[in-house]
Every structure is written in structure tokens, then in C-alpha cells.
CSV table of C-alpha atoms and ligand atoms in Angstrom, one decimal:
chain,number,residue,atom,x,y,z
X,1,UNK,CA,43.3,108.6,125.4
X,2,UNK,CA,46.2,111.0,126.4
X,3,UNK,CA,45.6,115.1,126.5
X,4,UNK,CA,48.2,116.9,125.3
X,5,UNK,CA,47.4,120.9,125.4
X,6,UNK,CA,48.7,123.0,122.4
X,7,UNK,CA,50.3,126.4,123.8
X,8,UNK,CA,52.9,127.7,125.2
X,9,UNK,CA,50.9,129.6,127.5
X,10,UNK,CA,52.7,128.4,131.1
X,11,UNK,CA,49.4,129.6,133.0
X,12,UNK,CA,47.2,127.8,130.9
X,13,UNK,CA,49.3,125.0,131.1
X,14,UNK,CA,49.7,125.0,134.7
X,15,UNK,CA,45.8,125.5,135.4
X,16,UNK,CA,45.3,122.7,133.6
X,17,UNK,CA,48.1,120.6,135.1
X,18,UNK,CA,47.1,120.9,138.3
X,19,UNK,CA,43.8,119.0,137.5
X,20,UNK,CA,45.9,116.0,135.9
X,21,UNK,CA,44.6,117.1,132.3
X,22,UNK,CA,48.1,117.4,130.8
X,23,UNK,CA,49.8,114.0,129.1
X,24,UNK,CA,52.3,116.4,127.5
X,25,UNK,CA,52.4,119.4,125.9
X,26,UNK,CA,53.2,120.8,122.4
X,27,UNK,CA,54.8,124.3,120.6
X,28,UNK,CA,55.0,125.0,117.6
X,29,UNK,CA,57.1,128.4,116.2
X,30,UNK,CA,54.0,130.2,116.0
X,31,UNK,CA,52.6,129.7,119.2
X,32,UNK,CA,56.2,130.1,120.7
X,33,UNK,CA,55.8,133.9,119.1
X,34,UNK,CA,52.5,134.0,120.4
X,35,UNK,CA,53.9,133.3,123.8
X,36,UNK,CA,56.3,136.0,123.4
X,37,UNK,CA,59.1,134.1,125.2
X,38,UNK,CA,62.3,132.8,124.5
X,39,UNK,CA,62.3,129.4,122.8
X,40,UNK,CA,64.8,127.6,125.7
X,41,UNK,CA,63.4,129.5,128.7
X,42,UNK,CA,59.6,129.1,128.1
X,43,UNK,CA,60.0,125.3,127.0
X,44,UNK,CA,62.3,124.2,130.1
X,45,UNK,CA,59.6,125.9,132.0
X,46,UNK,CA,56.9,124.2,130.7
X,47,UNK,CA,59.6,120.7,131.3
X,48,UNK,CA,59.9,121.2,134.6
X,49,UNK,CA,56.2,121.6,135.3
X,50,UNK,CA,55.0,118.7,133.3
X,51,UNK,CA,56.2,115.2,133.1
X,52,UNK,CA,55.0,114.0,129.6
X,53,UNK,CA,56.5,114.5,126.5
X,54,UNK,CA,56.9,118.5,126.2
X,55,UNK,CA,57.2,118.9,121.7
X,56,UNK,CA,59.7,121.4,121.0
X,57,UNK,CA,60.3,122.3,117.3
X,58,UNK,CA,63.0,122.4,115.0
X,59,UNK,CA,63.2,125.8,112.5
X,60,UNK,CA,65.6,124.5,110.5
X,61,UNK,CA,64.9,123.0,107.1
X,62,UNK,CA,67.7,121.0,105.7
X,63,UNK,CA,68.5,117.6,108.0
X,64,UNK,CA,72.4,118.4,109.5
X,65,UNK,CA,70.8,121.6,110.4
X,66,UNK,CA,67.2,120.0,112.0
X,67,UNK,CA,69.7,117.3,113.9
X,68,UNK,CA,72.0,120.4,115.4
X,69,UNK,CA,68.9,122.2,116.7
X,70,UNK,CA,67.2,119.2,117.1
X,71,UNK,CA,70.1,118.3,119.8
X,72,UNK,CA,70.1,121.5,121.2
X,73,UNK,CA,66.5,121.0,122.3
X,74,UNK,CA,67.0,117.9,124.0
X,75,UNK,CA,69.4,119.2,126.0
X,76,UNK,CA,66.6,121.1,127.7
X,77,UNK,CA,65.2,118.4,129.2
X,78,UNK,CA,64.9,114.7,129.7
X,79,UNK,CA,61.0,114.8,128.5
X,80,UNK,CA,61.6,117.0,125.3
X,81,UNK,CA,60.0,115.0,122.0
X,82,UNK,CA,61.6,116.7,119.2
X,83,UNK,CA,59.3,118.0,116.6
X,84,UNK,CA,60.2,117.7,113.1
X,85,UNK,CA,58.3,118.7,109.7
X,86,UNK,CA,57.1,115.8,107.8
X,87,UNK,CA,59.2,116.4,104.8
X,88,UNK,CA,62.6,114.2,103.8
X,89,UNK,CA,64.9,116.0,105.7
X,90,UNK,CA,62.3,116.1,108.3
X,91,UNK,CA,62.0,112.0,108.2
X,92,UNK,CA,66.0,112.1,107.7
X,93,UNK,CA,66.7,113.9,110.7
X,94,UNK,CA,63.9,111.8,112.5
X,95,UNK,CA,65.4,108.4,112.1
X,96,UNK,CA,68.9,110.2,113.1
X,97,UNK,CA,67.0,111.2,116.3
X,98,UNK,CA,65.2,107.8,117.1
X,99,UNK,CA,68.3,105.8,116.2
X,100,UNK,CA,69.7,107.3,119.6
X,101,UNK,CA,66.9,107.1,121.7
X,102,UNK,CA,65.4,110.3,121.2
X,103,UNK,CA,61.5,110.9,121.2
X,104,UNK,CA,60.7,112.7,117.5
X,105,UNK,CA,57.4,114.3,117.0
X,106,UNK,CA,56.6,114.5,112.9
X,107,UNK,CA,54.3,117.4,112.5
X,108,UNK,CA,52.7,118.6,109.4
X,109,UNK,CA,51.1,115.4,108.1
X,110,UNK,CA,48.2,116.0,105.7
X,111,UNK,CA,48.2,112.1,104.3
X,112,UNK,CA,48.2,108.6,105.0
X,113,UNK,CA,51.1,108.1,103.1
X,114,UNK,CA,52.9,110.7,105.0
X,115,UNK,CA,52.0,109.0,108.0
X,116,UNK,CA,53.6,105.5,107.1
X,117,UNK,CA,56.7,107.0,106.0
X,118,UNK,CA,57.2,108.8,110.0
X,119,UNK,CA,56.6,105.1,111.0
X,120,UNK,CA,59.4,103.6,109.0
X,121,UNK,CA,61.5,106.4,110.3
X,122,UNK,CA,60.6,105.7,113.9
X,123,UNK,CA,59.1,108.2,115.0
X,124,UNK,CA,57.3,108.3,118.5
X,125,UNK,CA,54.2,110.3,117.2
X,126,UNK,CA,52.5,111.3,113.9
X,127,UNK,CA,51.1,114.5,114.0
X,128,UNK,CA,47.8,115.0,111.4
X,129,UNK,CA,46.6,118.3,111.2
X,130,UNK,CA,42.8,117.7,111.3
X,131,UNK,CA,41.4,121.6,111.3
X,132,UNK,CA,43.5,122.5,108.5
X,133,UNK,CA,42.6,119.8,106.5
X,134,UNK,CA,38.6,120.7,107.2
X,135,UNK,CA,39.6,124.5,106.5
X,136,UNK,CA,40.0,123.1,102.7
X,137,UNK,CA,37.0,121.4,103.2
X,138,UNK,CA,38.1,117.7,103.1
X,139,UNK,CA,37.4,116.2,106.8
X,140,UNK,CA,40.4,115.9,108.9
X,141,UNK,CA,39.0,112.9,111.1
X,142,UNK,CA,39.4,110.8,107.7
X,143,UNK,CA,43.0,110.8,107.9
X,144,UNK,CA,42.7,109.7,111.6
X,145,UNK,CA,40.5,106.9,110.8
X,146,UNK,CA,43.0,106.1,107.7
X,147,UNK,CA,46.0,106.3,109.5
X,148,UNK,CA,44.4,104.1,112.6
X,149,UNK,CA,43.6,101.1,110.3
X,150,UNK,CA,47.2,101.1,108.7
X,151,UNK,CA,49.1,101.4,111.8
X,152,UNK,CA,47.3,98.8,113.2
X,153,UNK,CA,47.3,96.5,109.9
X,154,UNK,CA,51.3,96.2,110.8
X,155,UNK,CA,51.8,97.3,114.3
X,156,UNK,CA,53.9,100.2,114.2
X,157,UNK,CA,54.3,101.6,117.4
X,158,UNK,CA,54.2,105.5,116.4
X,159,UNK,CA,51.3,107.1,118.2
X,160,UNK,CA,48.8,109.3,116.8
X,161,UNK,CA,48.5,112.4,118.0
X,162,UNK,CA,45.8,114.3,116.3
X,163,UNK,CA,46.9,117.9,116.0
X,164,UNK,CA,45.3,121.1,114.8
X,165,UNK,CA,42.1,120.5,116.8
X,166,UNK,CA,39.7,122.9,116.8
X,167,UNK,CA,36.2,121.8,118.5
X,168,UNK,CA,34.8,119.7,120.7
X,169,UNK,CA,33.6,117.5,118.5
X,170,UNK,CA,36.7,117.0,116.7
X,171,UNK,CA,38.0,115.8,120.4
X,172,UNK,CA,35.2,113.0,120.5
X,173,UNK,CA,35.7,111.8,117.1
X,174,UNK,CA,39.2,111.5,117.7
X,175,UNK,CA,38.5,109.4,120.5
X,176,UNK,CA,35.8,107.4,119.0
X,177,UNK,CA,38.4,106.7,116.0
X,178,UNK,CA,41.1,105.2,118.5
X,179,UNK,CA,43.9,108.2,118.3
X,180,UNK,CA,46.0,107.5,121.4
X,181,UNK,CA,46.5,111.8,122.0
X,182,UNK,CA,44.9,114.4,121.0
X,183,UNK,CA,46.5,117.9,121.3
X,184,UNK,CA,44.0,121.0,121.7
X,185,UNK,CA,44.0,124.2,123.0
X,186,UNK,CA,43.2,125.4,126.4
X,187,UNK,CA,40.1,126.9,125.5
X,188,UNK,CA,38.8,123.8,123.8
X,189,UNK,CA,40.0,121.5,126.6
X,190,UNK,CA,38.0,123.4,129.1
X,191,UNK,CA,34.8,123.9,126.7
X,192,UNK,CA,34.9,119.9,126.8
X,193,UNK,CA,33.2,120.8,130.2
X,194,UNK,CA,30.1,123.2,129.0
X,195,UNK,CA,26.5,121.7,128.4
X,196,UNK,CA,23.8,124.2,127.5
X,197,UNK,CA,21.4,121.5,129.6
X,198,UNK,CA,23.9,121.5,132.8
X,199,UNK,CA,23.8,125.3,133.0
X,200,UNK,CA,19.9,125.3,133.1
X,201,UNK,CA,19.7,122.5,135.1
X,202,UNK,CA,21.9,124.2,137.5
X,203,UNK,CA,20.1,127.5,137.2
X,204,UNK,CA,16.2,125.0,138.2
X,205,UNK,CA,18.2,123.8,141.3
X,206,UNK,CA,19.5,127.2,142.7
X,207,UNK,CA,15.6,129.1,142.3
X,208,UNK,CA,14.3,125.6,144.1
X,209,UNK,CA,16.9,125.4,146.4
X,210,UNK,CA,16.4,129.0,147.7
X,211,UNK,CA,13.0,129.3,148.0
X,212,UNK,CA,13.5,125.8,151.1
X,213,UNK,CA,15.3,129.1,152.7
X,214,UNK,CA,17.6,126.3,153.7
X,215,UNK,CA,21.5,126.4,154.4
X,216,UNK,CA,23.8,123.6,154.0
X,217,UNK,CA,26.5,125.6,156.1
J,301,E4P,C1,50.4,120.6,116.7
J,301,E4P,O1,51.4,120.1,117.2
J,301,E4P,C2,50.3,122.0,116.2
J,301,E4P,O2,51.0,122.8,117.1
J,301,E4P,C3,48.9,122.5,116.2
J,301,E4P,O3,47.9,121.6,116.6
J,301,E4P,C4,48.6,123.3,115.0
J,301,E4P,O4,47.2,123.8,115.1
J,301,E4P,P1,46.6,124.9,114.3
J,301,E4P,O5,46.3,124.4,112.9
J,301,E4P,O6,45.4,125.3,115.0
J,301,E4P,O7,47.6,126.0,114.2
């Protein structure tokens, strides 16, 4: 299972680089704004720090405009997977994109039938938004488990990259399911590593450890 982390946070990225956590990275316009950088500067940063597929969206809505900008944004780098919004234009603009080689990330899935349709259009990854689709209180791993079964009824090579991920749990499920990346957050990539029973195990050993009055160094 690959780790992709979901910011545009270059610290956050980079702590978590440096442990070989990071498969890829992606942005989205709202956490570029939360970033508070410039689109091109902050995502050629994040490029040259991380090998995988860096997701870089397009803002545009209508396809000859999503394929300009789209272009634009593959300029920045040799590891930029353009992100695209799952609509007709977006699938348009994807199959423009994959016809010449280029990685396309289709974001804003909320259905199986989305899903298949960023297949057709060769897309490298299908992102479902699992949170959102729990915040109208359907479950989001659903449309994981869906999406698994028909892509590998026929196949298609697009990966799954479960998306809006809000938990830990929604990490394991994810994985349990068979998505090949999940994308989370720094904070819930680093909670992965928190267990109430580790902390007081860890708490038994120090109070045994110092009353040995021993030292290892
Ligand atoms: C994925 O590529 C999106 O950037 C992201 O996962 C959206 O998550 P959110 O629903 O927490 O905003």
C-alpha cells in the first residue's frame, strides 16, 4: 500500500519524507490557500523533494481550459500527476492528458460509476472521497470496496487512491479493502503510530527501570 500525504505543508512533508513515509503527495486549491504559497513555487518544491507522483490541480472548468493549465503544471516537473475534477470536461481533458503520456489524477469521485468512467479515460488514479461521503452519513469505504471489485472484474489499470481520509481507521479499512494509496494528512499519518496500551506500557518500564538505579550509558 502506497502513502501519499495530503498538504501542501513542505515541513510536514519533508518530516515525513525523511522517514520513507511519502509515495507521493497531493494539493488540492484549498489546501494550496491553506499553505499560503504560490501554486508553482510551493508544488516544484514539494517535486524536488519527493520522487512520487506530486498531484497538482487544475482550477479551470471547461476542458481547452483544464488541458492549458493542465500543461502548465506539468511543466513543473517530471513527477507532477495532474489532478482533474471527475466531471465531463474533467474526463475530456483526462483522456487528452493520458493520450500523451501524462499521469492524470481524477478527484471528486463520490460513485462507482464515476469511477469506471476515469478508467475508460485512462486515468492513472481514481480519487474517492471517503470522509465526505461518511459526513452525509453513507460509509465512504463502500465505494472503495465497490470500486475494488469492478476494477478488478476487468483489469483496468487506474489505481485507487482513497482520498478525503480522516482517521485511522479509515487508513486500515482502506488497506484491508485492497486500495493501492491512500492519501491522509500529516496528523493522521503520524497518529497511525499512538496506542493508549504502548504509552502505559512505556510509562510500567520507565518506574521499573529507575528504581534498578541502573544506566545503560
Ligand atoms: C485528495 O486528493 C483531496 O485533496 C483530499 O483528500 C480532500 O480531503 P478533505 O475532504 O478532508 O478536504
Amino acid at each position: 500500500m502506497k502513502f501519499f500525504v495530503d498538504t501542501a505543508d513542505t515541513a510536514a512533508i519533508k518530516e515525513l519524507n525523511d522517514l520513507g513515509m511519502v509515495d507521493g503527495v497531493t494539493t488540492n486549491p484549498s489546501l494550496i490557500l491553506k499553505s499560503g504559497r504560490d501554486i508553482i513555487e510551493v508544488t516544484k518544491e514539494i517535486c524536488d523533494m519527493v520522487s512520487g507522483p506530486v498531484s497538482a490541480e487544475v482550477v479551470a472548468l471547461e476542458a481547452k481550459a483544464m488541458i492549458a493549465e493542465g500543461l502548465k503544471l506539468s511543466k513543473i516537473a517530471p513527477n507532477i500527476a495532474i489532478k482533474v475534477p471527475l466531471t465531463w470536461d474533467g474526463l475530456t481533458a483526462c483522456k487528452a492528458f493520458a493520450s500523451e503520456g501524462l499521469k492524470v489524477n481524477v478527484t471528486l469521485c463520490f460513485s462507482a460509476a464515476q469511477a469506471i468512467l476515469a478508467a475508460k479515460a485512462g486515468a492513472a488514479f481514481i480519487s474517492p472521497f471517503i470522509g465526505r461521503i461518511d459526513d452525509i452519513h453513507y460509509d465512504g469505504t463502500d465505494l472503495i470496496e465497490d470500486i475494488r471489485i469492478i476494477y478488478d472484474n476487468y483489469a483496468f489499470e487506474t489505481e485507487i487512491l482513497a482520498a478525503s481520509v480522516r482517521s485511522v481507521n479509515h487508513v486500515i479499512d482502506c488497506a484491508k479493502i485492497g486500495a493501492d494509496v491512500v492519501t491522509a494528512p500529516p496528523s493522521v499519518i503520524k497518529s497511525m503510530a499512538s496506542h493508549v496500551l504502548t504509552d502505559k506500557g512505556l510509562d510500567q518500564f520507565m518506574k521499573d527501570w529507575a528504581k534498578t538505579g541502573q544506566k545503560i550509558i
